[in-house]
PDB file of C-alpha atoms in Angstrom:
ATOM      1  CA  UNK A1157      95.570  78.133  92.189  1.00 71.00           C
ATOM      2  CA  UNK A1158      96.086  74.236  92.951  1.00 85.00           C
ATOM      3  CA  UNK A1159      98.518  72.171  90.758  1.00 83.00           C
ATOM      4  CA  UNK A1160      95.437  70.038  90.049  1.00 86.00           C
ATOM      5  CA  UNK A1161      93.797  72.806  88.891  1.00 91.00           C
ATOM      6  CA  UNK A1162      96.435  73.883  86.664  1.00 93.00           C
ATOM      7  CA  UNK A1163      96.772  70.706  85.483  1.00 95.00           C
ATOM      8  CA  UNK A1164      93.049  70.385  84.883  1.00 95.00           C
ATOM      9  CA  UNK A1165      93.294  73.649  82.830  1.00 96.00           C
ATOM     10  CA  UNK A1166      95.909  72.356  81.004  1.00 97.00           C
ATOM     11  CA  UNK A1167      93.925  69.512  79.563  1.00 95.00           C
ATOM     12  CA  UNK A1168      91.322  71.640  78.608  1.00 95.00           C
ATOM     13  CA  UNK A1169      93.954  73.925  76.909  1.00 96.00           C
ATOM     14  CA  UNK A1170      95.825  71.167  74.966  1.00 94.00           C
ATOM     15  CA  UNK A1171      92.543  69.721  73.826  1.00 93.00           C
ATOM     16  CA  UNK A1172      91.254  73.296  72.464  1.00 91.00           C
ATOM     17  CA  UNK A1173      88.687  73.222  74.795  1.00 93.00           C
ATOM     18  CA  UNK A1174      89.420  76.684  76.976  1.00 93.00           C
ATOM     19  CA  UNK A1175      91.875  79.454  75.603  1.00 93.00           C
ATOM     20  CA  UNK A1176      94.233  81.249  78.195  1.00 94.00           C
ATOM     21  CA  UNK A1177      96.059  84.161  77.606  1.00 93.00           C
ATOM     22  CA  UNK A1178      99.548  83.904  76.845  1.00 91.00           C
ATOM     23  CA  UNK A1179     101.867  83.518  79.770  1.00 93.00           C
ATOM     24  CA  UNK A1180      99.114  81.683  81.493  1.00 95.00           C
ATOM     25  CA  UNK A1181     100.955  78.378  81.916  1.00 96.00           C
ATOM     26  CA  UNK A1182     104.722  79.972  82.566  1.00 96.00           C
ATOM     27  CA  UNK A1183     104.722  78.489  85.738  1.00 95.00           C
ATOM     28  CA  UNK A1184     103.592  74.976  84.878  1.00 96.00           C
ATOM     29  CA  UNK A1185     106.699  72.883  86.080  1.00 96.00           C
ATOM     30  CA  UNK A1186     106.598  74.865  89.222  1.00 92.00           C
ATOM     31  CA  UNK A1187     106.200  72.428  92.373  1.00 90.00           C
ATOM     32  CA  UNK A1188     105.320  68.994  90.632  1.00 91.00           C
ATOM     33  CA  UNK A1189     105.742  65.667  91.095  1.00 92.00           C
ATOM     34  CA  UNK A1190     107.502  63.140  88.226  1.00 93.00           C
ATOM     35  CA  UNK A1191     104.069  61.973  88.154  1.00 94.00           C
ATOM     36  CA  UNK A1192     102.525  65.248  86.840  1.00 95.00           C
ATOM     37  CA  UNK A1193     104.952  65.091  84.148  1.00 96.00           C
ATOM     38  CA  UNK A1194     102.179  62.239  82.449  1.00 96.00           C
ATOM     39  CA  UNK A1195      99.301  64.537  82.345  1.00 95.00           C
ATOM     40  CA  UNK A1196     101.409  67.673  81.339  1.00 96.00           C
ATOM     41  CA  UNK A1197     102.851  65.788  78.339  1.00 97.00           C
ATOM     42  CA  UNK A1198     100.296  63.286  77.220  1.00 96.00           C
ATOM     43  CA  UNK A1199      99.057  65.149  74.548  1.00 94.00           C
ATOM     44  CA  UNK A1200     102.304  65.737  72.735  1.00 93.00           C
ATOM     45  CA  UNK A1201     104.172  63.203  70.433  1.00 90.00           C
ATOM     46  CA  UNK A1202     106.959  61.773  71.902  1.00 92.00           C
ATOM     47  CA  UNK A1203     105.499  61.752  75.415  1.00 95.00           C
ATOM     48  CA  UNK A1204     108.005  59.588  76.960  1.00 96.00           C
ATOM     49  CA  UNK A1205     111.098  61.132  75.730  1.00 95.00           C
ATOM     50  CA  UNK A1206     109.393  64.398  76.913  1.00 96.00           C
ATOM     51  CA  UNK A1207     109.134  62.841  80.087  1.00 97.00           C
ATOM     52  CA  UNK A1208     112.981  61.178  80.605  1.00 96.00           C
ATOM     53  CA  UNK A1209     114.143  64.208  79.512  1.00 96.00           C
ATOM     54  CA  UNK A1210     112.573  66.325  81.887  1.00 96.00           C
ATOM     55  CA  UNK A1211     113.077  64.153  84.526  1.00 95.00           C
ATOM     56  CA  UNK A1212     116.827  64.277  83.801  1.00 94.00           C
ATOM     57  CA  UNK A1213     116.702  67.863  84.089  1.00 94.00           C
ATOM     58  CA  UNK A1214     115.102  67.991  87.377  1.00 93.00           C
ATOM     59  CA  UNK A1215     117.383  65.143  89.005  1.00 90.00           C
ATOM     60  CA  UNK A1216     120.546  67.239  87.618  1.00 86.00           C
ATOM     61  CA  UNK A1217     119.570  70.536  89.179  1.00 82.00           C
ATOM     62  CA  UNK A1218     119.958  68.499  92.283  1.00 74.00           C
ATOM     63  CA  UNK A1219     123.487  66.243  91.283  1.00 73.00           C
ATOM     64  CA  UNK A1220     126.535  67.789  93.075  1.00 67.00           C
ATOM     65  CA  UNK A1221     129.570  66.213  90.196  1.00 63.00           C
ATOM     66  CA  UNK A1222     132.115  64.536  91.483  1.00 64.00           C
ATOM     67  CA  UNK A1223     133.755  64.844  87.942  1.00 66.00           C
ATOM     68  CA  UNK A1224     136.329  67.511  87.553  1.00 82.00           C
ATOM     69  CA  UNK A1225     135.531  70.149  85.877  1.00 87.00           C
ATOM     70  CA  UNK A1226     138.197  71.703  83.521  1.00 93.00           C
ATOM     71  CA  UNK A1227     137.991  74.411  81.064  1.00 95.00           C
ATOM     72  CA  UNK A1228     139.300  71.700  78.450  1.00 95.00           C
ATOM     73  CA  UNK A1229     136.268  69.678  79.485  1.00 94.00           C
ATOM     74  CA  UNK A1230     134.134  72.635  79.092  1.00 96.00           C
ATOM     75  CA  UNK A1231     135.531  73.988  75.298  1.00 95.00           C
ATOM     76  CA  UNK A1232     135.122  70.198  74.516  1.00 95.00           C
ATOM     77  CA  UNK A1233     131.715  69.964  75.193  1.00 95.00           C
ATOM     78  CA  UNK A1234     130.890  73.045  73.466  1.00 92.00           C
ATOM     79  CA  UNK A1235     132.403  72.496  70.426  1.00 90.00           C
ATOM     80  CA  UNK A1236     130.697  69.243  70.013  1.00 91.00           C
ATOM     81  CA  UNK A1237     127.295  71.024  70.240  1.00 89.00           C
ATOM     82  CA  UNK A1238     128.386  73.396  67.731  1.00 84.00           C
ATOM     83  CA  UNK A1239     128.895  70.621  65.243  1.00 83.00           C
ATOM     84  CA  UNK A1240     125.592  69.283  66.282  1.00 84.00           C
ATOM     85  CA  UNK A1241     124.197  72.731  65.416  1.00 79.00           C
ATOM     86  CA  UNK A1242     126.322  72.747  62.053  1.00 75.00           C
ATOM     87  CA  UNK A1243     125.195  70.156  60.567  1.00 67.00           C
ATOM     88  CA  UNK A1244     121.514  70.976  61.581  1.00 66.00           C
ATOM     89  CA  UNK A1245     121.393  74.423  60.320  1.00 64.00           C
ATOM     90  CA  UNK A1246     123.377  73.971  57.423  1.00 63.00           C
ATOM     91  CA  UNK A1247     120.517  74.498  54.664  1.00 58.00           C
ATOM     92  CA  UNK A1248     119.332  78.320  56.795  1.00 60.00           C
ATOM     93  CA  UNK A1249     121.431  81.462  55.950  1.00 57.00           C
ATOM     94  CA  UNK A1250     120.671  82.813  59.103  1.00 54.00           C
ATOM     95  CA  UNK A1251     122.447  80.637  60.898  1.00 57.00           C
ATOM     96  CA  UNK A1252     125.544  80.186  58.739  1.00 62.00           C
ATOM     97  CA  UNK A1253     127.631  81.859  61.950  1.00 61.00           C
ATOM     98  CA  UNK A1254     127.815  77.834  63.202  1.00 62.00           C
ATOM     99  CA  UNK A1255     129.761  77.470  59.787  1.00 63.00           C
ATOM    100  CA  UNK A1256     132.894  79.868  60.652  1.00 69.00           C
ATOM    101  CA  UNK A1257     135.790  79.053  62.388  1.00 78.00           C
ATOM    102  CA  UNK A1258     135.842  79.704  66.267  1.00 81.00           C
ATOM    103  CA  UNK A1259     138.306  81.034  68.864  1.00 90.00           C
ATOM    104  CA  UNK A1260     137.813  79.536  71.946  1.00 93.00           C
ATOM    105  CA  UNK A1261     138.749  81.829  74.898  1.00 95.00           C
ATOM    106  CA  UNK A1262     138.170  80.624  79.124  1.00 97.00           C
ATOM    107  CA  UNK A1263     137.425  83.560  81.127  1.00 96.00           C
ATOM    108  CA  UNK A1264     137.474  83.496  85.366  1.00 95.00           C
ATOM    109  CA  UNK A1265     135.315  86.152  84.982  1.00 95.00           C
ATOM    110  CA  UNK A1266     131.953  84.079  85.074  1.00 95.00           C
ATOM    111  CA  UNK A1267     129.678  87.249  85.625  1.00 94.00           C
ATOM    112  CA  UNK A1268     131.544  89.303  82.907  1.00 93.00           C
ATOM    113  CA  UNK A1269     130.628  86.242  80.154  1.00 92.00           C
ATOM    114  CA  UNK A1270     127.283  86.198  81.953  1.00 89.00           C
ATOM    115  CA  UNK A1271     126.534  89.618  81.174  1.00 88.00           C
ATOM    116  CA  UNK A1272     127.985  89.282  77.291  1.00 88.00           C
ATOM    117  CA  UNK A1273     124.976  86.895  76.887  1.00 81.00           C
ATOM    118  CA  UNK A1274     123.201  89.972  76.420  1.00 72.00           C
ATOM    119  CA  UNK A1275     124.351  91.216  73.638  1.00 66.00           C
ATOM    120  CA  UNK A1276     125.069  87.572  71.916  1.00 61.00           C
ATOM    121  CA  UNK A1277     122.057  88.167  69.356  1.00 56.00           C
ATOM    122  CA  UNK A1278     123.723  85.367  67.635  1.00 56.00           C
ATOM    123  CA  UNK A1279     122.885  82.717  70.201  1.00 55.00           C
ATOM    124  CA  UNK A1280     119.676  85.117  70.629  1.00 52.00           C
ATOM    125  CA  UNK A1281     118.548  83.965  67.068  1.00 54.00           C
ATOM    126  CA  UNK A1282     119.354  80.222  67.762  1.00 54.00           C
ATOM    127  CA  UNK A1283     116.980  79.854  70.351  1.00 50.00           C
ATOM    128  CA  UNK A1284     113.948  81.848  68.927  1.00 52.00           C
ATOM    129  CA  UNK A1285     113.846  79.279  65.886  1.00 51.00           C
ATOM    130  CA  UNK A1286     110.433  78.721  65.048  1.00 50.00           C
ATOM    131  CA  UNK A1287     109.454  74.808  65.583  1.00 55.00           C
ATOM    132  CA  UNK A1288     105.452  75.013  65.498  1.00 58.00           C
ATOM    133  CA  UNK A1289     102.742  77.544  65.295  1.00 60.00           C
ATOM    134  CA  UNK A1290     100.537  75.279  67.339  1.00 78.00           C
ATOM    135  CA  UNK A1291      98.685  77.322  70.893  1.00 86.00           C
ATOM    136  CA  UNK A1292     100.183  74.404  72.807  1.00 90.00           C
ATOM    137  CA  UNK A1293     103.574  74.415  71.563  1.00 88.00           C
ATOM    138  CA  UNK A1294     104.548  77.790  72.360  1.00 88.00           C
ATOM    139  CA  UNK A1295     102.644  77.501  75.646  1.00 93.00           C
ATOM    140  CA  UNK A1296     104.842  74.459  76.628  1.00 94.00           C
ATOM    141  CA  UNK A1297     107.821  76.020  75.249  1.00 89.00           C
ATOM    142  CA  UNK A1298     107.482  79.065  77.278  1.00 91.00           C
ATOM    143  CA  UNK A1299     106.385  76.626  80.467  1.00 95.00           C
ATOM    144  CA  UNK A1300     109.929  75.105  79.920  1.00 93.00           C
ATOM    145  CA  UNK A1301     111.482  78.701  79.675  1.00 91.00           C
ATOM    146  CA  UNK A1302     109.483  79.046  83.193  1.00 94.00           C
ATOM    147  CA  UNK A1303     111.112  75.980  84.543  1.00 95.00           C
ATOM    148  CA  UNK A1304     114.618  76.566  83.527  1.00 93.00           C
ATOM    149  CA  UNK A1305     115.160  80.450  82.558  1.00 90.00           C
ATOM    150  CA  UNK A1306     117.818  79.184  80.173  1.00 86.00           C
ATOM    151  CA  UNK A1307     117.107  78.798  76.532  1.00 82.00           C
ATOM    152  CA  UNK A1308     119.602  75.970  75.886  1.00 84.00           C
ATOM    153  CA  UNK A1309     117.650  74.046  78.860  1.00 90.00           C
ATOM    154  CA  UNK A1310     114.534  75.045  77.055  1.00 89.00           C
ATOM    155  CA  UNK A1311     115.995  73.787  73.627  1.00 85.00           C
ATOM    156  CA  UNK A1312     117.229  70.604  75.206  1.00 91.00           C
ATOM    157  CA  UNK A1313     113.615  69.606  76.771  1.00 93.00           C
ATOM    158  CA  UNK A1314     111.876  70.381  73.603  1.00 89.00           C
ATOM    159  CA  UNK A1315     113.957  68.511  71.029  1.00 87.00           C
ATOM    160  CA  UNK A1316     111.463  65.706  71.112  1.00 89.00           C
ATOM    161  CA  UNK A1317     108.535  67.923  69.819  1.00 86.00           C
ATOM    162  CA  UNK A1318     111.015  68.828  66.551  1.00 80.00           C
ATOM    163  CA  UNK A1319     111.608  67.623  63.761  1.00 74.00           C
ATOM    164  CA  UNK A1320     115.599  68.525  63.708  1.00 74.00           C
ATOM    165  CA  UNK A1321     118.302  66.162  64.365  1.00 76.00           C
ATOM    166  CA  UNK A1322     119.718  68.282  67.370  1.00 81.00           C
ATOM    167  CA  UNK A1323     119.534  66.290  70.766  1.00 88.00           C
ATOM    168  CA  UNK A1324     121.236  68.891  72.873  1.00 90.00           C
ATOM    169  CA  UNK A1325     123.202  66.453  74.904  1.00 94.00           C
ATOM    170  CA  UNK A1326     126.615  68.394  74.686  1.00 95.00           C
ATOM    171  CA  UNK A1327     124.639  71.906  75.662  1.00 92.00           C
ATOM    172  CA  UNK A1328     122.793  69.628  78.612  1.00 94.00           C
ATOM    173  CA  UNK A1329     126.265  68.377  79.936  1.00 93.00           C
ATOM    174  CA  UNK A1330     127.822  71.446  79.960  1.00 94.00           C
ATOM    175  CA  UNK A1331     125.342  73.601  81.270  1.00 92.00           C
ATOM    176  CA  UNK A1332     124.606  70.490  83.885  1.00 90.00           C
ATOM    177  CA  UNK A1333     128.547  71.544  85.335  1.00 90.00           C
ATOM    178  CA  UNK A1334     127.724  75.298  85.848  1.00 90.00           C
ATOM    179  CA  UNK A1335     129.168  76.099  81.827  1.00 93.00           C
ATOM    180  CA  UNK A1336     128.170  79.844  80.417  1.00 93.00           C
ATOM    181  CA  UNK A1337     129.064  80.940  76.961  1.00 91.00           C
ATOM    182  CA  UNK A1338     128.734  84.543  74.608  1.00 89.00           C
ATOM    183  CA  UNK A1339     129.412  84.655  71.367  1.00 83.00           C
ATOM    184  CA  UNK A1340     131.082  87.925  69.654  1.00 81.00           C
ATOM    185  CA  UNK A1341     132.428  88.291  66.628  1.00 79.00           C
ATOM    186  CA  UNK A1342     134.276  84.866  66.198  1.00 79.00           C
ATOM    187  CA  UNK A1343     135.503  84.151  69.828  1.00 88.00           C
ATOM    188  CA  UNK A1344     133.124  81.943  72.209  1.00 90.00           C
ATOM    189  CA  UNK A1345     133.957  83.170  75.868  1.00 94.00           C
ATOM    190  CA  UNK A1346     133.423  80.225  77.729  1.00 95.00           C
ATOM    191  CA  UNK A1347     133.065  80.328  82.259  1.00 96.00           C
ATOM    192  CA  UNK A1348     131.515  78.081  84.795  1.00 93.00           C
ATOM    193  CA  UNK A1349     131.141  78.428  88.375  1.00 85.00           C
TER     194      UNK A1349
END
């Protein structure tokens, strides 16, 4: 299929005039233009902080940093999302782990905190938060889990469709310099490559 026609399809899908099956728009933000961004967001509130956002992502994915990149830098950054995420989730039980006190720990190992991810179901429960039960919310939400494969990415791009006080800036930066973290127990195991 065309992007056009995807894009057409996705009109007709946001306006509730043709149902898809789930999945059908996973690969939405695969080979467009900034342009496309217009007609794949128009329909949503927020539109143009939708469409920096994403843009930011894409230009990013393509930034080599001449910043250097510490694992100081990196803990930084992460514990300034967590207090982002403290102070959002505050009020729901199930996410009183962002209330505990944290041991930071830098492993070289980046593929050995890669593969803890697994088993983080903390983080796990983070990200499957439920923002809307609207068709076209979960459809672009899972189109942004098709662009990035990375629910804090995901997270970050969707903020502007939430009602929650969480920009994801910290996560964005620190993901943006090649940053992976796993939670278990109370340690945060921290890499980048």
């Amino acid at each position: 299929m065309t992007k056009i026609k995807q894009l057409e399809y996705w009109d007709l899908f946001c306006k509730e005039e043709k149902s898809f099956s789930d999945g059908y728009f996973y690969s939405l933000f695969m080979e467009i233009t900034f342009n496309d961004l217009y007609y794949i967001y128009k329909h949503f509130p927020n539109s143009d902080k939708l469409i920096l956002k994403t843009k930011k992502y894409l230009i990013y994915q393509d930034l080599k940093f001449e910043k250097k990149i510490t694992p100081a830098l990196l803990e930084v950054l992460i514990k300034l999302d967590f207090e982002e995420k403290k102070t959002l989730f505050q009020a729901h039980n199930e996410f009183d782990y962002l209330l505990k006190k944290w041991t930071f720990i830098y492993e070289k190992d980046f593929v050995k905190v890669a593969e803890m991810i697994e088993d983080d179901e903390l983080s796990q429960e983070f990200f499957n938060y439920k923002i809307s039960d609207k068709e076209a919310m979960y459809a672009l939400d899972d189109a942004l889990y098709g662009l990035t494969n990375d629910f804090d990415y995901r997270l970050y791009l969707f903020e502007p469709l939430t009602k929650l006080n969480y920009s994801g800036e910290y996560m964005f930066q620190f993901k943006s310099f090649g940053g992976i973290y796993a939670i278990s127990d109370n340690i945060v195991y921290y890499s980048y490559k």
